[in-house]
């Protein structure tokens, strides 16, 4: 499932290839994926639009259009955004295609069909429910302490809550907690200040390193050029159940289920 580093990698790829392009027409092959305000058809609304910029908010990619509208894209479990020449074959399960005036195209493919390409009006506050960006200057030590204060929820579930911090998913929550030596089930509000400090630094570090490696391909994730990321080779704990802990060497990584998600951690050195 694409998380912040994977979406950031896709966005950087798109920035290099689709900014400045004009959408000649949109081809909607599966209607539920392409969402527009009721009064206007998606394909009709985006035809003739120019892509002015590409950004990211949490796990969402955002194409900024010349009219002030945006295309907000959620990849969810298996969504892919891939740029291709017009003669190249489509990926399997391609549901929305933006055909550009100069001949290229941007395709949204999604086997599980949970993803969406949503047309958003200029004044629509679509991201009002999303929390702080963990790589922004707003994610300070003080802010993080304030967010965690009084929370009884397990710290891992807290990290996955997009209303608190936007962009962290299962892989990076596991990795950050391992790096900070914190047990995933610890109540968020009971972390000591040094532990909170370690966790904040671990979150920033693991996300940044994963971006540097162009994301983690443990499932279907590929970047905007259709290429896999490289961080799956640098994972410390995620998916390593039964193996020796890379830090303490004496512990064995276990997989437990927390908030309905597989959770990998070392019972020996995560407290
Ligand atoms: Zn350990």
Short mmCIF file of C-alpha atoms and ligand atoms in Angstrom, two decimals:
data_model
loop_
_atom_site.label_atom_id
_atom_site.label_comp_id
_atom_site.label_asym_id
_atom_site.label_seq_id
_atom_site.Cartn_x
_atom_site.Cartn_y
_atom_site.Cartn_z
CA UNK A 1 0.00 0.00 0.00
CA UNK A 2 1.62 3.28 -1.04
CA UNK A 3 2.51 5.50 1.90
CA UNK A 4 4.11 8.94 2.01
CA UNK A 5 7.50 8.00 0.47
CA UNK A 6 5.90 6.05 -2.39
CA UNK A 7 3.42 8.83 -3.21
CA UNK A 8 6.21 11.42 -2.94
CA UNK A 9 8.30 9.38 -5.40
CA UNK A 10 5.38 9.15 -7.82
CA UNK A 11 4.71 12.88 -7.47
CA UNK A 12 8.34 13.75 -8.20
CA UNK A 13 8.21 11.56 -11.29
CA UNK A 14 5.00 13.22 -12.47
CA UNK A 15 6.40 16.67 -11.81
CA UNK A 16 9.17 15.95 -14.29
CA UNK A 17 6.83 14.61 -16.97
CA UNK A 18 3.29 16.06 -16.87
CA UNK A 19 3.61 19.66 -15.67
CA UNK A 20 2.73 22.00 -18.53
CA UNK A 21 0.75 19.35 -20.40
CA UNK A 22 -2.79 19.98 -21.57
CA UNK A 23 -5.41 17.27 -21.22
CA UNK A 24 -6.98 16.68 -24.63
CA UNK A 25 -9.53 14.25 -23.27
CA UNK A 26 -10.16 11.99 -20.31
CA UNK A 27 -11.15 8.40 -20.83
CA UNK A 28 -13.13 6.97 -17.93
CA UNK A 29 -13.29 3.20 -18.16
CA UNK A 30 -14.66 2.55 -14.68
CA UNK A 31 -17.02 5.28 -13.59
CA UNK A 32 -16.76 4.90 -9.81
CA UNK A 33 -13.03 5.71 -9.90
CA UNK A 34 -13.40 9.15 -11.52
CA UNK A 35 -15.33 11.35 -9.10
CA UNK A 36 -16.56 14.85 -9.91
CA UNK A 37 -19.09 17.22 -8.33
CA UNK A 38 -22.55 15.97 -9.30
CA UNK A 39 -23.42 18.75 -11.67
CA UNK A 40 -20.56 18.15 -14.04
CA UNK A 41 -19.16 15.10 -15.81
CA UNK A 42 -15.56 14.26 -14.95
CA UNK A 43 -14.39 13.80 -18.52
CA UNK A 44 -16.08 16.98 -19.72
CA UNK A 45 -14.71 19.01 -16.84
CA UNK A 46 -11.06 18.09 -17.24
CA UNK A 47 -10.89 18.26 -21.06
CA UNK A 48 -8.78 21.27 -22.07
CA UNK A 49 -7.29 21.70 -18.58
CA UNK A 50 -3.56 22.35 -18.28
CA UNK A 51 -1.56 20.73 -15.47
CA UNK A 52 0.17 23.55 -13.59
CA UNK A 53 1.81 21.57 -10.81
CA UNK A 54 1.93 18.30 -8.93
CA UNK A 55 1.93 18.06 -5.16
CA UNK A 56 1.35 15.63 -2.32
CA UNK A 57 -0.71 15.78 0.86
CA UNK A 58 -0.42 12.75 3.13
CA UNK A 59 -0.87 9.72 0.88
CA UNK A 60 -2.69 11.75 -1.82
CA UNK A 61 -1.17 12.96 -5.08
CA UNK A 62 -2.58 16.29 -6.26
CA UNK A 63 -2.54 17.56 -9.84
CA UNK A 64 -3.11 21.32 -9.82
CA UNK A 65 -5.05 22.47 -12.87
CA UNK A 66 -4.99 25.86 -14.58
CA UNK A 67 -8.62 26.60 -13.64
CA UNK A 68 -7.76 26.36 -9.94
CA UNK A 69 -9.37 22.97 -9.64
CA UNK A 70 -7.34 19.93 -8.61
CA UNK A 71 -7.33 16.23 -9.31
CA UNK A 72 -6.86 14.55 -5.94
CA UNK A 73 -5.72 10.97 -6.38
CA UNK A 74 -5.80 8.29 -3.71
CA UNK A 75 -3.99 5.09 -4.61
CA UNK A 76 -5.27 3.13 -1.60
CA UNK A 77 -4.22 -0.52 -1.81
CA UNK A 78 -3.19 -1.20 -5.40
CA UNK A 79 -3.54 2.07 -7.32
CA UNK A 80 -0.89 3.07 -9.85
CA UNK A 81 -0.24 6.33 -11.66
CA UNK A 82 1.91 5.73 -14.68
CA UNK A 83 2.99 7.97 -17.54
CA UNK A 84 3.24 6.35 -20.96
CA UNK A 85 3.55 7.15 -24.62
CA UNK A 86 0.29 6.88 -26.53
CA UNK A 87 1.39 3.78 -28.43
CA UNK A 88 2.36 1.75 -25.35
CA UNK A 89 0.00 -0.94 -24.02
CA UNK A 90 -2.14 -0.15 -20.98
CA UNK A 91 -1.36 -1.62 -17.56
CA UNK A 92 -3.89 -4.22 -16.41
CA UNK A 93 -6.93 -2.67 -14.69
CA UNK A 94 -6.47 0.80 -16.21
CA UNK A 95 -9.60 2.75 -15.23
CA UNK A 96 -8.89 6.40 -16.02
CA UNK A 97 -6.64 7.75 -18.76
CA UNK A 98 -5.73 11.40 -19.28
CA UNK A 99 -4.69 11.82 -22.92
CA UNK A 100 -2.42 14.79 -23.49
CA UNK A 101 -2.48 17.08 -26.48
CA UNK A 102 1.10 16.21 -27.38
CA UNK A 103 0.31 12.49 -27.54
CA UNK A 104 1.45 11.11 -24.18
CA UNK A 105 -0.88 9.99 -21.44
CA UNK A 106 -1.23 9.51 -17.68
CA UNK A 107 -3.03 6.35 -16.59
CA UNK A 108 -4.61 5.38 -13.31
CA UNK A 109 -4.72 1.62 -12.85
CA UNK A 110 -6.08 -0.20 -9.81
CA UNK A 111 -6.72 -3.92 -9.53
CA UNK A 112 -8.66 -3.66 -6.26
CA UNK A 113 -10.55 -0.48 -7.36
CA UNK A 114 -10.43 1.21 -3.95
CA UNK A 115 -8.51 4.20 -5.35
CA UNK A 116 -10.12 7.38 -6.63
CA UNK A 117 -9.34 10.25 -9.02
CA UNK A 118 -11.39 13.08 -7.64
CA UNK A 119 -12.00 16.47 -9.26
CA UNK A 120 -11.98 19.12 -6.53
CA UNK A 121 -13.22 22.68 -6.85
CA UNK A 122 -10.84 25.55 -5.96
CA UNK A 123 -12.59 26.41 -2.70
CA UNK A 124 -13.15 22.83 -1.56
CA UNK A 125 -11.29 21.96 1.65
CA UNK A 126 -10.84 18.33 0.78
CA UNK A 127 -7.92 17.82 3.17
CA UNK A 128 -9.48 19.41 6.25
CA UNK A 129 -9.45 16.09 8.13
CA UNK A 130 -5.78 15.37 7.46
CA UNK A 131 -3.20 15.94 10.17
CA UNK A 132 0.29 17.44 10.12
CA UNK A 133 2.80 16.57 7.40
CA UNK A 134 5.60 14.69 9.20
CA UNK A 135 8.30 16.18 6.95
CA UNK A 136 7.05 19.75 7.42
CA UNK A 137 8.34 22.34 9.88
CA UNK A 138 5.04 22.00 11.74
CA UNK A 139 5.94 18.53 13.01
CA UNK A 140 7.95 19.78 15.98
CA UNK A 141 8.85 18.01 19.18
CA UNK A 142 6.43 20.26 21.10
CA UNK A 143 3.62 19.64 18.63
CA UNK A 144 4.15 15.88 18.83
CA UNK A 145 4.12 15.93 22.65
CA UNK A 146 0.85 17.87 22.54
CA UNK A 147 -0.71 15.45 20.07
CA UNK A 148 0.15 12.38 22.14
CA UNK A 149 -0.81 13.85 25.49
CA UNK A 150 -3.67 12.01 27.19
CA UNK A 151 -4.11 9.49 24.35
CA UNK A 152 -4.87 5.98 25.54
CA UNK A 153 -4.73 4.46 22.04
CA UNK A 154 -1.71 2.23 21.25
CA UNK A 155 1.07 4.35 19.81
CA UNK A 156 1.12 2.37 16.56
CA UNK A 157 -2.61 2.94 15.98
CA UNK A 158 -1.98 6.62 16.70
CA UNK A 159 0.72 6.77 14.03
CA UNK A 160 -1.66 5.23 11.47
CA UNK A 161 -4.41 7.76 12.19
CA UNK A 162 -4.29 10.15 9.22
CA UNK A 163 -6.16 12.82 11.20
CA UNK A 164 -3.10 13.18 13.48
CA UNK A 165 -0.13 12.69 11.17
CA UNK A 166 -0.73 12.39 7.42
CA UNK A 167 1.14 9.85 5.32
CA UNK A 168 2.39 7.14 7.70
CA UNK A 169 1.14 3.64 6.97
CA UNK A 170 1.90 0.18 8.31
CA UNK A 171 5.44 -0.22 6.98
CA UNK A 172 6.83 3.07 8.27
CA UNK A 173 4.95 2.90 11.58
CA UNK A 174 6.62 -0.47 12.28
CA UNK A 175 10.02 0.79 11.16
CA UNK A 176 9.85 4.04 13.17
CA UNK A 177 8.76 2.27 16.38
CA UNK A 178 11.56 -0.29 16.02
CA UNK A 179 14.11 2.49 15.43
CA UNK A 180 12.85 4.37 18.50
CA UNK A 181 12.82 1.13 20.59
CA UNK A 182 9.14 1.57 21.47
CA UNK A 183 6.67 -1.29 21.87
CA UNK A 184 3.83 -0.76 19.34
CA UNK A 185 1.10 -1.45 21.92
CA UNK A 186 2.30 1.21 24.38
CA UNK A 187 -0.47 3.76 25.10
CA UNK A 188 0.46 6.88 23.14
CA UNK A 189 -0.04 9.21 26.10
CA UNK A 190 2.29 7.22 28.33
CA UNK A 191 5.48 7.72 26.31
CA UNK A 192 8.26 9.59 28.10
CA UNK A 193 9.57 12.80 26.58
CA UNK A 194 12.86 11.16 25.51
CA UNK A 195 10.88 8.36 23.85
CA UNK A 196 8.69 10.88 22.02
CA UNK A 197 11.82 12.68 20.87
CA UNK A 198 13.33 9.43 19.57
CA UNK A 199 10.09 8.53 17.82
CA UNK A 200 9.76 11.88 16.07
CA UNK A 201 13.33 11.68 14.80
CA UNK A 202 12.79 8.06 13.74
CA UNK A 203 9.65 8.96 11.76
CA UNK A 204 11.40 11.78 9.92
CA UNK A 205 14.51 9.67 9.31
CA UNK A 206 12.75 6.57 8.00
CA UNK A 207 10.45 8.56 5.70
CA UNK A 208 13.36 10.56 4.33
CA UNK A 209 15.52 7.48 3.76
CA UNK A 210 12.63 5.72 2.02
CA UNK A 211 12.12 8.73 -0.28
CA UNK A 212 15.84 8.67 -1.05
CA UNK A 213 15.45 5.01 -2.06
CA UNK A 214 12.35 5.82 -4.15
CA UNK A 215 9.93 3.94 -1.87
CA UNK A 216 9.29 0.38 -0.75
CA UNK A 217 8.06 -2.27 -3.19
CA UNK A 218 6.79 -5.12 -1.03
CA UNK A 219 3.53 -5.34 -2.99
CA UNK A 220 2.38 -3.74 -6.25
CA UNK A 221 3.98 -0.35 -5.78
CA UNK A 222 5.77 1.13 -8.78
CA UNK A 223 6.74 4.74 -9.47
CA UNK A 224 5.42 6.97 -12.30
CA UNK A 225 7.79 5.27 -14.74
CA UNK A 226 6.57 1.82 -13.75
CA UNK A 227 9.77 1.03 -11.77
CA UNK A 228 10.04 -0.57 -8.33
CA UNK A 229 11.46 1.25 -5.31
CA UNK A 230 14.51 0.12 -3.34
CA UNK A 231 13.74 0.52 0.38
CA UNK A 232 12.41 -3.04 0.73
CA UNK A 233 16.09 -4.05 0.95
CA UNK A 234 16.66 -1.68 3.90
CA UNK A 235 13.70 -2.64 6.10
CA UNK A 236 14.76 -3.35 9.69
CA UNK A 237 11.69 -5.06 11.08
CA UNK A 238 8.71 -5.04 8.70
CA UNK A 239 8.01 -8.54 7.36
CA UNK A 240 10.96 -10.08 9.27
CA UNK A 241 9.05 -12.30 11.71
CA UNK A 242 11.06 -15.26 12.93
CA UNK A 243 14.39 -13.55 12.14
CA UNK A 244 16.91 -12.24 14.65
CA UNK A 245 16.56 -8.57 15.58
CA UNK A 246 19.17 -6.55 13.69
CA UNK A 247 19.86 -4.38 16.75
CA UNK A 248 19.90 -6.54 19.89
CA UNK A 249 20.71 -9.80 18.00
CA UNK A 250 19.24 -11.85 20.86
CA UNK A 251 15.57 -11.02 20.24
CA UNK A 252 13.43 -12.62 17.54
CA UNK A 253 11.07 -10.43 15.52
CA UNK A 254 7.43 -11.34 16.06
CA UNK A 255 4.32 -10.51 14.09
CA UNK A 256 1.25 -9.64 16.11
CA UNK A 257 -2.01 -8.01 15.08
CA UNK A 258 -2.71 -4.52 16.40
CA UNK A 259 -5.65 -2.40 15.24
CA UNK A 260 -6.32 -5.10 12.62
CA UNK A 261 -2.90 -4.67 11.06
CA UNK A 262 0.09 -6.98 11.02
CA UNK A 263 2.67 -5.51 13.37
CA UNK A 264 6.35 -6.53 13.43
CA UNK A 265 8.48 -5.77 16.47
CA UNK A 266 11.19 -7.08 18.80
CA UNK A 267 9.86 -8.07 22.24
CA UNK A 268 13.39 -7.86 23.62
CA UNK A 269 14.43 -4.30 22.80
CA UNK A 270 11.15 -2.46 22.13
CA UNK A 271 9.73 -1.34 25.47
ZN1 LIG B 1 15.77 -6.35 19.39
#
